[in-house]
Coordinates of C-alpha atoms in Angstrom, one line a residue:
M47 CA -74.8 196.8 -84.5
T48 CA -75.4 194.1 -81.8
R49 CA -72.9 193.6 -79.1
H50 CA -71.8 189.9 -79.0
L51 CA -70.3 188.1 -75.9
I52 CA -68.7 184.8 -76.9
T53 CA -67.2 182.3 -74.6
S54 CA -65.5 179.0 -75.4
A55 CA -65.6 176.2 -72.8
I56 CA -62.4 176.7 -70.8
P57 CA -59.9 173.9 -71.3
Y58 CA -58.4 172.0 -68.4
I59 CA -54.9 173.0 -67.4
N60 CA -53.6 169.4 -67.5
G61 CA -51.6 169.3 -70.7
V62 CA -51.9 170.3 -74.4
K63 CA -55.2 169.6 -76.0
H64 CA -55.9 167.4 -79.0
L65 CA -57.7 168.4 -82.2
G66 CA -61.0 167.1 -80.9
N67 CA -60.9 169.5 -78.0
L68 CA -60.0 172.3 -80.4
V69 CA -62.9 171.8 -82.8
G70 CA -65.3 171.2 -80.0
S71 CA -65.1 174.7 -78.5
Q72 CA -62.3 177.2 -79.2
L73 CA -62.0 177.0 -82.9
P74 CA -65.7 177.4 -83.9
A75 CA -66.0 180.2 -81.3
D76 CA -63.1 181.9 -83.0
L77 CA -64.7 181.5 -86.4
Y78 CA -67.9 183.1 -85.1
A79 CA -66.0 185.9 -83.3
R80 CA -63.9 186.8 -86.4
Y81 CA -67.0 186.7 -88.6
L82 CA -69.0 189.1 -86.4
R83 CA -66.0 191.5 -86.1
G84 CA -65.8 191.4 -89.9
R85 CA -69.4 192.4 -90.1
G86 CA -68.8 195.4 -87.9
H87 CA -70.2 194.1 -84.6
E88 CA -68.7 194.8 -81.2
V89 CA -67.4 191.5 -79.9
L90 CA -65.9 190.3 -76.5
F91 CA -64.4 186.9 -77.0
L92 CA -63.2 185.2 -73.8
C93 CA -61.6 182.0 -72.8
A94 CA -59.4 180.8 -69.9
T95 CA -57.6 177.8 -68.4
D96 CA -59.6 175.7 -65.9
E97 CA -57.0 175.3 -63.2
H98 CA -58.7 173.8 -60.1
G99 CA -59.8 170.3 -59.2
T100 CA -58.3 166.9 -59.4
P101 CA -56.8 167.0 -63.0
A102 CA -54.6 169.9 -62.0
E103 CA -53.3 168.2 -58.9
L104 CA -52.7 164.9 -60.6
A105 CA -50.9 166.5 -63.5
A106 CA -48.7 168.6 -61.2
A107 CA -47.8 165.6 -59.1
K108 CA -46.9 163.7 -62.2
A109 CA -44.7 166.6 -63.4
G110 CA -43.1 166.8 -59.9
K111 CA -44.0 170.5 -59.4
P112 CA -46.1 172.5 -57.0
V113 CA -49.6 172.8 -58.4
E114 CA -49.4 176.6 -58.5
E115 CA -46.2 176.5 -60.5
Y116 CA -47.5 173.8 -62.8
C117 CA -50.7 175.8 -63.6
A118 CA -48.8 179.0 -64.3
E119 CA -46.5 177.3 -66.7
M120 CA -49.3 175.4 -68.5
H121 CA -51.3 178.6 -68.8
E122 CA -48.5 180.1 -70.8
V123 CA -48.1 177.0 -72.9
Q124 CA -51.9 176.9 -73.7
A125 CA -52.0 180.6 -74.4
D126 CA -49.1 180.4 -76.8
I127 CA -50.5 177.4 -78.7
A128 CA -53.9 179.1 -78.9
Q129 CA -52.3 182.3 -80.3
R130 CA -50.3 180.2 -82.9
F131 CA -53.6 178.6 -83.9
G132 CA -55.1 182.0 -84.6
M133 CA -57.4 182.2 -81.6
S134 CA -58.5 185.9 -81.5
F135 CA -59.4 186.0 -77.8
D136 CA -59.9 189.4 -76.3
H137 CA -58.6 187.8 -73.1
F138 CA -57.3 184.4 -72.1
G139 CA -57.7 184.2 -68.4
R140 CA -57.2 181.9 -65.5
S141 CA -59.8 180.4 -63.2
S142 CA -57.3 180.6 -60.4
S143 CA -57.3 184.4 -60.6
L144 CA -58.2 186.5 -57.6
Q145 CA -61.1 187.9 -59.6
N146 CA -62.6 184.5 -59.9
Q147 CA -62.0 183.6 -56.3
K148 CA -63.8 186.7 -55.1
L149 CA -66.7 186.3 -57.5
T150 CA -67.1 182.6 -56.7
Q151 CA -67.2 183.3 -53.0
H152 CA -69.8 186.1 -53.7
F153 CA -72.1 183.7 -55.6
A154 CA -71.9 181.2 -52.8
G155 CA -72.9 183.8 -50.3
V156 CA -75.9 185.2 -52.3
L157 CA -77.1 181.6 -53.1
A158 CA -77.0 180.8 -49.4
D159 CA -79.0 184.0 -48.7
Q160 CA -81.6 182.8 -51.2
G161 CA -81.8 179.4 -49.4
L162 CA -80.2 177.5 -52.3
I163 CA -77.2 176.2 -50.4
E164 CA -77.5 173.3 -48.0
E165 CA -75.0 171.8 -45.6
V166 CA -75.0 168.0 -46.0
T167 CA -73.1 165.5 -44.0
E168 CA -72.4 162.6 -46.3
Q169 CA -70.1 159.7 -46.6
Q170 CA -67.3 160.0 -49.1
V171 CA -64.5 157.7 -50.1
Y172 CA -61.4 157.8 -47.9
S173 CA -58.1 156.1 -48.9
N174 CA -56.3 154.6 -46.0
T175 CA -53.2 154.2 -48.1
D176 CA -53.2 157.9 -49.2
G177 CA -54.5 159.2 -45.8
R178 CA -57.0 161.5 -47.4
F179 CA -60.5 161.8 -48.8
L180 CA -60.6 161.1 -52.5
P181 CA -62.5 163.5 -54.7
D182 CA -64.6 161.8 -57.5
R183 CA -61.8 162.2 -60.1
Y184 CA -59.3 160.5 -57.8
I185 CA -61.3 157.3 -58.0
E186 CA -61.5 155.1 -61.1
G187 CA -63.2 151.8 -61.7
T188 CA -65.4 149.9 -64.1
C189 CA -68.6 151.7 -65.2
P190 CA -71.7 149.7 -64.2
N191 CA -73.5 151.0 -67.3
C192 CA -71.2 150.3 -70.2
G193 CA -68.3 148.3 -68.7
F194 CA -65.6 150.9 -69.5
D195 CA -62.7 150.1 -67.1
S196 CA -61.5 153.7 -66.6
A197 CA -64.7 155.4 -65.5
R198 CA -64.2 158.2 -63.1
G199 CA -66.1 158.6 -59.8
D200 CA -68.2 161.5 -61.2
Q201 CA -68.8 160.4 -64.8
C202 CA -68.0 157.8 -67.4
D203 CA -66.2 159.4 -70.3
N204 CA -67.2 156.5 -72.5
C205 CA -71.0 156.6 -72.1
T206 CA -71.3 160.0 -70.3
K207 CA -73.4 158.6 -67.5
Q208 CA -73.2 160.6 -64.3
L209 CA -71.8 158.4 -61.5
D210 CA -71.1 158.3 -57.8
P211 CA -67.9 156.6 -56.6
A212 CA -70.1 154.0 -54.9
D213 CA -71.5 153.0 -58.4
L214 CA -68.0 151.9 -59.6
I215 CA -67.1 148.3 -59.8
N216 CA -63.7 147.6 -58.3
P217 CA -62.9 151.2 -57.4
R218 CA -59.2 152.2 -56.9
S219 CA -57.3 155.4 -56.0
T220 CA -55.8 157.2 -58.9
I221 CA -53.0 158.4 -56.6
S222 CA -51.7 155.1 -55.4
G223 CA -53.8 152.5 -57.1
S224 CA -54.9 151.3 -53.7
T225 CA -58.2 149.5 -53.3
D226 CA -58.0 150.0 -49.5
L227 CA -60.9 152.4 -49.6
E228 CA -63.7 153.1 -47.1
K229 CA -66.6 155.5 -46.5
R230 CA -66.2 158.3 -43.9
D231 CA -68.4 161.2 -42.8
T232 CA -67.6 164.6 -44.2
K233 CA -69.6 167.8 -44.4
H234 CA -70.1 169.6 -47.7
L235 CA -72.2 172.3 -49.4
F236 CA -74.8 171.4 -51.9
L237 CA -76.4 173.7 -54.5
R238 CA -80.1 172.9 -54.4
Q239 CA -80.6 172.6 -58.1
S240 CA -83.8 170.6 -57.7
Q241 CA -85.4 173.8 -56.4
M242 CA -84.7 175.5 -59.7
K243 CA -86.0 172.6 -61.9
D244 CA -89.2 174.3 -63.1
R245 CA -87.5 177.6 -63.9
L246 CA -84.7 175.8 -65.8
D247 CA -87.2 173.7 -67.7
A248 CA -89.2 176.7 -68.7
W249 CA -86.0 178.6 -69.7
I250 CA -84.7 175.7 -71.8
N251 CA -88.1 175.2 -73.5
S252 CA -88.1 178.9 -74.5
K253 CA -84.9 178.3 -76.5
T254 CA -86.6 176.9 -79.6
N255 CA -83.6 177.8 -81.8
W256 CA -81.0 175.9 -79.9
P257 CA -79.3 172.9 -81.5
I258 CA -81.1 169.6 -80.8
L259 CA -77.9 168.2 -79.3
T260 CA -77.9 170.9 -76.6
T261 CA -81.6 170.7 -75.6
S262 CA -81.7 166.9 -75.7
I263 CA -78.9 166.6 -73.3
A264 CA -80.3 169.3 -71.0
K265 CA -83.8 167.7 -70.9
K266 CA -82.3 164.2 -70.3
W267 CA -80.6 165.5 -67.2
L268 CA -83.8 167.3 -66.1
H269 CA -86.2 164.5 -66.6
D270 CA -84.6 161.1 -66.8
G271 CA -84.4 158.9 -63.7
D272 CA -84.6 161.0 -60.5
G273 CA -84.4 164.2 -62.6
L274 CA -82.3 167.2 -61.6
R275 CA -80.4 166.5 -58.4
D276 CA -78.8 168.8 -55.9
R277 CA -75.1 168.9 -56.5
G278 CA -72.2 169.1 -54.1
I279 CA -70.2 172.3 -54.7
T280 CA -67.3 171.7 -52.2
R281 CA -64.4 169.3 -52.0
D282 CA -61.8 168.1 -49.5
L283 CA -58.9 169.5 -51.5
N284 CA -56.1 172.0 -50.9
W285 CA -56.0 173.5 -54.4
G286 CA -59.0 175.6 -55.3
V287 CA -61.1 178.6 -54.2
P288 CA -61.4 178.5 -50.4
V289 CA -64.9 178.1 -49.2
K290 CA -66.2 181.4 -47.9
R291 CA -69.6 183.1 -47.7
G292 CA -68.8 186.2 -49.6
D293 CA -65.9 187.8 -47.6
A294 CA -66.8 185.9 -44.4
D295 CA -65.6 182.5 -43.2
W296 CA -68.0 179.6 -43.4
P297 CA -68.1 177.7 -40.1
G298 CA -67.5 174.0 -40.6
M299 CA -66.0 174.5 -44.1
E300 CA -62.5 175.2 -43.0
G301 CA -59.9 173.6 -45.2
K302 CA -62.3 172.9 -48.1
V303 CA -62.5 174.4 -51.5
F304 CA -65.3 174.9 -54.0
Y305 CA -65.8 172.2 -56.5
V306 CA -64.2 173.0 -59.8
W307 CA -67.5 172.8 -61.7
F308 CA -68.9 175.5 -59.5
D309 CA -66.1 178.0 -60.0
A310 CA -65.1 177.2 -63.6
P311 CA -68.2 178.7 -65.3
I312 CA -68.0 181.7 -63.0
E313 CA -64.6 182.3 -64.6
Y314 CA -66.4 183.4 -67.8
I315 CA -67.6 186.5 -65.8
A316 CA -64.4 186.9 -63.9
C317 CA -62.4 186.7 -67.1
S318 CA -64.0 189.9 -68.3
Q319 CA -62.9 191.6 -65.1
E320 CA -59.4 190.3 -65.7
W321 CA -59.6 191.8 -69.2
V322 CA -60.4 195.2 -67.7
D323 CA -57.8 194.9 -65.0
A324 CA -55.2 194.0 -67.6
G325 CA -55.9 197.3 -69.3
K326 CA -57.4 195.8 -72.4
G327 CA -61.0 197.0 -71.9
T328 CA -63.3 199.1 -69.8
D329 CA -66.5 198.4 -67.9
W330 CA -66.8 194.6 -67.8
Q331 CA -70.3 194.9 -66.2
R332 CA -71.9 196.3 -69.4
W333 CA -71.3 192.8 -70.8
W334 CA -72.6 190.8 -67.9
R335 CA -75.1 192.8 -65.8
T336 CA -78.5 193.7 -67.2
D337 CA -78.7 196.7 -64.9
A338 CA -75.5 198.0 -66.6
G339 CA -76.3 197.6 -70.3
A340 CA -76.0 193.8 -70.8
Q341 CA -79.6 193.5 -71.8
D342 CA -78.4 194.6 -75.3
V343 CA -75.8 191.8 -75.5
R344 CA -76.2 188.5 -77.3
Y345 CA -74.3 185.8 -75.4
T346 CA -73.2 182.7 -77.3
Q347 CA -71.3 179.7 -75.7
F348 CA -69.4 177.0 -77.5
M349 CA -68.6 173.6 -76.0
G350 CA -68.4 169.9 -76.5
K351 CA -71.4 167.8 -75.6
D352 CA -69.9 166.6 -72.4
N353 CA -70.0 170.2 -71.0
V354 CA -73.6 170.8 -71.9
P355 CA -75.2 169.7 -68.6
F356 CA -73.2 172.1 -66.5
H357 CA -73.8 175.0 -68.9
T358 CA -77.6 174.4 -69.3
L359 CA -78.3 173.5 -65.7
S360 CA -75.7 174.1 -63.0
F361 CA -74.3 177.5 -64.2
P362 CA -77.8 178.9 -65.1
A363 CA -79.0 177.7 -61.7
T364 CA -76.2 179.7 -60.1
I365 CA -77.0 182.8 -62.2
M366 CA -80.8 182.6 -61.7
G367 CA -80.6 181.5 -58.1
S368 CA -78.4 184.6 -57.2
A369 CA -81.5 186.8 -57.8
E370 CA -79.0 189.3 -59.2
P371 CA -79.2 190.9 -62.7
W372 CA -76.6 188.7 -64.4
K373 CA -76.7 188.0 -68.2
L374 CA -77.9 184.5 -69.1
V375 CA -76.7 182.7 -72.2
D376 CA -78.8 183.3 -75.4
Y377 CA -77.4 180.4 -77.5
I378 CA -75.4 177.3 -76.8
K379 CA -73.6 175.8 -79.7
S380 CA -72.6 172.2 -78.8
F381 CA -70.5 169.7 -80.7
N382 CA -70.2 165.9 -80.8
Y383 CA -66.9 164.2 -80.6
L384 CA -64.0 164.0 -83.1
T385 CA -62.5 160.6 -83.2
Y386 CA -59.1 159.7 -84.6
D387 CA -58.5 157.2 -87.4
G388 CA -60.8 154.4 -86.1
G389 CA -60.4 155.1 -82.4
Q390 CA -60.1 157.7 -79.7
F391 CA -57.5 160.3 -79.1
S392 CA -55.3 159.2 -76.3
T393 CA -52.4 161.0 -74.5
S394 CA -51.3 157.9 -72.7
R395 CA -51.2 155.7 -75.8
G396 CA -49.8 158.4 -78.1
R397 CA -52.7 158.2 -80.4
G398 CA -53.8 161.2 -82.4
V399 CA -52.6 164.7 -83.2
F400 CA -52.3 167.2 -80.4
M401 CA -52.3 171.0 -81.0
D402 CA -48.6 171.5 -80.5
Q403 CA -47.7 168.5 -82.7
A404 CA -50.1 169.8 -85.4
L405 CA -48.3 173.1 -85.7
D406 CA -45.0 171.3 -85.9
I407 CA -45.9 169.8 -89.2
L408 CA -48.2 172.2 -90.9
P409 CA -49.4 175.8 -90.5
A410 CA -52.5 176.5 -88.6
D411 CA -54.8 177.2 -91.6
Y412 CA -54.5 173.7 -92.9
W413 CA -55.9 172.4 -89.6
R414 CA -58.4 175.1 -89.2
W415 CA -59.9 174.5 -92.6
W416 CA -60.2 170.7 -92.2
L417 CA -61.5 170.8 -88.6
L418 CA -64.2 173.5 -89.4
S419 CA -65.3 172.0 -92.7
H420 CA -65.7 168.6 -90.9
A421 CA -67.0 169.9 -87.6
P422 CA -68.9 167.3 -85.6
E423 CA -72.2 169.2 -85.5
T424 CA -74.9 166.6 -86.1
S425 CA -72.9 163.5 -85.2
D426 CA -69.4 162.4 -84.3
A427 CA -66.8 163.0 -87.0
E428 CA -63.6 161.0 -87.7
F429 CA -60.2 162.4 -88.6
T430 CA -58.3 160.3 -91.1
W431 CA -55.1 161.2 -92.9
E432 CA -56.6 160.3 -96.2
N433 CA -59.5 162.6 -95.8
F434 CA -57.2 165.4 -94.4
Q435 CA -54.9 165.1 -97.4
S436 CA -57.8 165.1 -99.9
S437 CA -59.5 168.1 -98.3
V438 CA -56.3 170.2 -98.1
N439 CA -55.2 169.4 -101.6
K440 CA -58.6 169.8 -103.3
D441 CA -60.1 172.7 -101.3
L442 CA -57.1 174.8 -100.3
A443 CA -54.4 174.0 -102.9
D444 CA -56.4 173.2 -106.1
V445 CA -59.4 175.6 -105.6
L446 CA -58.3 178.7 -103.7
G447 CA -54.5 178.5 -104.0
N448 CA -54.6 177.6 -107.7
F449 CA -57.0 180.5 -108.5
V450 CA -54.8 183.1 -106.8
S451 CA -51.7 181.8 -108.4
R452 CA -53.1 181.4 -112.0
I453 CA -54.6 184.9 -112.2
T454 CA -51.8 186.9 -110.6
K455 CA -49.1 185.1 -112.7
F456 CA -51.1 185.5 -115.9
C457 CA -51.7 189.2 -115.3
R458 CA -48.0 189.7 -114.6
S459 CA -47.0 188.0 -117.8
K460 CA -49.4 190.0 -120.1
F461 CA -50.3 193.2 -118.3
G462 CA -47.6 193.7 -115.6
E463 CA -48.2 193.7 -111.8
A464 CA -51.1 196.2 -111.9
V465 CA -54.8 195.8 -112.4
P466 CA -55.6 196.2 -116.2
T467 CA -57.4 199.4 -117.2
E468 CA -58.9 198.4 -120.6
G469 CA -62.1 196.6 -121.5
T470 CA -65.6 196.5 -120.1
Y471 CA -67.6 193.7 -118.5
G472 CA -69.8 191.5 -120.6
D473 CA -72.6 189.0 -119.9
A474 CA -70.2 186.4 -118.4
E475 CA -68.8 189.0 -115.9
I476 CA -72.3 190.3 -114.9
A477 CA -73.5 186.7 -114.5
L478 CA -70.6 185.9 -112.2
I479 CA -71.2 189.0 -110.1
D480 CA -74.9 188.1 -109.7
D481 CA -74.0 184.5 -108.8
L482 CA -71.5 185.7 -106.2
S483 CA -74.0 188.1 -104.7
T484 CA -76.4 185.2 -104.2
R485 CA -73.7 182.9 -102.8
V486 CA -72.3 185.5 -100.4
T487 CA -75.8 186.0 -99.0
A488 CA -76.1 182.3 -98.5
Y489 CA -72.7 182.2 -96.8
E490 CA -73.8 185.0 -94.4
K491 CA -77.0 183.2 -93.6
Q492 CA -75.1 180.0 -92.6
M493 CA -72.5 181.9 -90.6
D494 CA -75.3 183.9 -88.8
A495 CA -76.9 180.6 -87.9
I496 CA -73.5 179.2 -86.8
E497 CA -73.9 176.3 -89.2
V498 CA -70.1 175.6 -89.4
R499 CA -69.9 172.9 -92.0
K500 CA -72.6 174.5 -94.2
S501 CA -70.7 177.8 -94.1
A502 CA -67.5 176.0 -95.2
Q503 CA -69.4 174.5 -98.1
E504 CA -70.7 177.8 -99.2
L505 CA -67.3 179.4 -98.9
R506 CA -65.8 176.7 -101.1
A507 CA -68.5 177.2 -103.6
I508 CA -67.6 180.9 -103.8
W509 CA -64.0 179.9 -104.4
A510 CA -65.0 177.4 -107.0
A511 CA -67.1 180.0 -108.9
G512 CA -63.9 182.0 -109.6
N513 CA -62.1 178.9 -111.0
E514 CA -65.1 178.0 -113.1
Y515 CA -65.2 181.5 -114.5
L516 CA -61.5 181.4 -115.4
Q517 CA -61.8 178.0 -117.0
A518 CA -64.8 179.0 -119.1
Q519 CA -63.6 182.4 -120.2
A520 CA -59.9 181.5 -120.6
P521 CA -58.4 185.0 -120.7
W522 CA -55.1 183.5 -121.8
T523 CA -56.9 182.4 -125.0
T524 CA -59.0 185.6 -125.3
F525 CA -55.8 187.7 -125.1
K526 CA -54.7 186.4 -128.4
T527 CA -57.6 187.9 -130.3
D528 CA -59.1 190.5 -127.9
P529 CA -56.6 191.9 -125.4
D530 CA -59.1 194.5 -124.0
K531 CA -61.7 191.8 -123.3
A532 CA -59.0 189.7 -121.6
A533 CA -58.0 192.8 -119.5
A534 CA -61.6 193.1 -118.2
Q535 CA -61.7 189.4 -117.4
V536 CA -58.4 189.7 -115.5
R537 CA -59.5 192.8 -113.7
L538 CA -62.6 191.1 -112.3
A539 CA -60.7 187.9 -111.4
L540 CA -58.1 190.0 -109.5
N541 CA -60.9 191.7 -107.6
L542 CA -62.0 188.2 -106.5
I543 CA -58.8 187.9 -104.4
P544 CA -59.6 190.5 -101.7
L545 CA -63.2 189.4 -101.7
Y546 CA -62.1 185.8 -101.0
A547 CA -59.6 187.0 -98.4
R548 CA -62.3 188.9 -96.5
L549 CA -64.8 186.0 -96.6
A550 CA -62.2 183.4 -95.8
E551 CA -60.6 185.3 -92.9
P552 CA -62.7 183.6 -90.2
F553 CA -61.6 180.2 -91.4
I554 CA -58.0 180.7 -92.6
P555 CA -56.8 184.1 -91.2
E556 CA -53.1 183.6 -92.1
A557 CA -53.8 182.9 -95.8
S558 CA -56.3 185.7 -95.8
A559 CA -53.6 188.2 -94.6
K560 CA -51.2 186.9 -97.3
M561 CA -53.8 187.4 -100.0
L562 CA -54.5 191.0 -98.9
S563 CA -50.7 191.7 -98.6
A564 CA -50.1 190.4 -102.1
M565 CA -52.9 192.8 -103.3
K566 CA -51.2 195.6 -101.3
L567 CA -54.2 196.1 -99.1
S568 CA -54.2 196.6 -95.4
D569 CA -57.8 195.6 -95.0
M570 CA -60.9 194.7 -97.0
P571 CA -64.4 195.8 -95.8
W572 CA -67.1 193.2 -95.6
P573 CA -68.8 192.8 -99.0
D574 CA -72.3 194.0 -98.1
D575 CA -72.6 195.0 -101.7
V576 CA -70.8 192.5 -103.9
P577 CA -70.7 194.5 -107.1
S578 CA -69.1 197.4 -105.3
A579 CA -66.7 195.1 -103.5
L580 CA -65.6 193.7 -106.8
Q581 CA -64.3 197.2 -107.8
H582 CA -62.2 197.5 -104.7
L583 CA -59.0 197.1 -106.7
A584 CA -59.1 200.1 -109.1
P585 CA -57.6 200.0 -112.5
G586 CA -53.9 200.6 -112.2
H587 CA -53.7 199.3 -108.6
T588 CA -50.4 197.4 -108.2
F589 CA -50.0 194.0 -106.6
E590 CA -47.4 191.2 -106.1
V591 CA -47.6 187.6 -107.1
P592 CA -47.8 185.8 -103.8
E593 CA -45.9 182.7 -102.8
V594 CA -47.8 179.4 -102.9
L595 CA -50.6 179.7 -100.4
F596 CA -51.0 176.0 -99.7
A597 CA -48.5 173.3 -100.5
K598 CA -50.0 169.9 -101.4
I599 CA -49.7 167.1 -98.9
T600 CA -47.9 164.2 -100.6
D601 CA -48.6 160.5 -100.1
E602 CA -45.2 160.2 -98.4
D603 CA -46.1 162.9 -95.9
R604 CA -49.5 161.3 -95.3
D605 CA -48.0 157.9 -94.6
T606 CA -45.3 159.3 -92.4
W607 CA -47.7 161.2 -90.2
Q608 CA -50.1 158.4 -90.1
E609 CA -47.4 156.1 -88.7
R610 CA -46.0 158.7 -86.4
F611 CA -49.3 159.4 -84.6
A612 CA -50.8 155.9 -84.7
G613 CA -49.8 155.2 -81.1
K614 CA -50.5 151.9 -79.3
R615 CA -53.7 150.2 -80.4
D616 CA -56.1 149.0 -77.8

């Protein structure tokens, strides 16, 4: 079996994330990791909190706490919420770890040795009111490209255009709101990405199976305008990885730290060392260094489209430029944005559902199913409460939940809480088994290709096939004239439950576990052979009728939640 390394874009430490953040990285990564483990592959699934840079400092200041304390607390909050959402990380690390500090400083040193680091004296924005240089994210203003009035000094979140603070119209300090800004000289390190352009271009062109969204963004940054530009990798901040050249001081860089977008992707590697140091695994280098066995690893990254430039260009430039045998990503699965009920998610305006709020009102599986079955793969997607209600009620309650409830209750009433022993399968049963064999193969194909929405559609079709079989064969009617035939029908239908549980586990792990528990099974192997899998519950095997798997969302619930999370309209 192939060894699979999976990383999700690491979320910023500054607060709880909304559902759009979840579906853009962590959730589909978890889906894929769970699926691969179910197929018997060795998987290392890593994520972490991104703790350096301006957002951390601003959030800590707002909370009135030292940044180190704030980050430690928020790491625990995010780890807890991720766990409650069913994220099956092998390790959830921290970019502020000593492991990441040392590795970031190592990469800076070897890149300098390769002639890919340049010291540049440049003018940066200084706030006379705040008495400090302002990093890009400490400056906001109006975007010259789209007119968005809260564009940052590095990028406009509205149109995604890369910016320089000097580009902003009416720039202001995000610390004090002051417009008393001026340019002053300061020295920084730049990664000479432009020297890597041809290598990066050839590498991206070789990835013919990547999503169009991923490659189109990468090529736009490579070729539009001035093309790939050298990028500053240091900042005048206190919080971050201190600038060193390996273990040695870097003259002229005293008091500076590495730019968060330089050290954050390196945390993917450092996270695996954290995993080992925490006693959870052994030999992290076999996952990351091709001279230690990583040439046999397939590495897949998951992220929102705003993170694509750094993962297709800057981080690969760091890896390639080091001239060391580090593992490069094999596949980047990127996602568009999830919008909320006709607008954007907004913390400040209280608009939209955030991960902790979601779990306060419904179990994780409700959210996991809707988000994955509506994943914004080919275009932006929109969350509406009407669509959420409809999907949960029809897919989870009416199709899957209803099937499990109907067949277990009917069996209990006519045959007791054990799989019936009488009867043999007829043409209808053989046809269903053949149909499910074809459908499971299609489901595997879509999951292997990380086609998230199509996988959900195939899974729902598999659930629906069981309902259609019950409806057509009507064992409750058959029982009146041919109890043995009804027994065979019930036996096959009961065997669909562990099959459904195994196939559905990547999407809805809590419900899957409940289904297996009701069938008194600790596990269910992957159905590589569907006819054999549908004999997993032997005649006489006992079971319990489970509680309702999914309660329907009422119109009252929907209206209440819609009003609660509407926030302030723009």
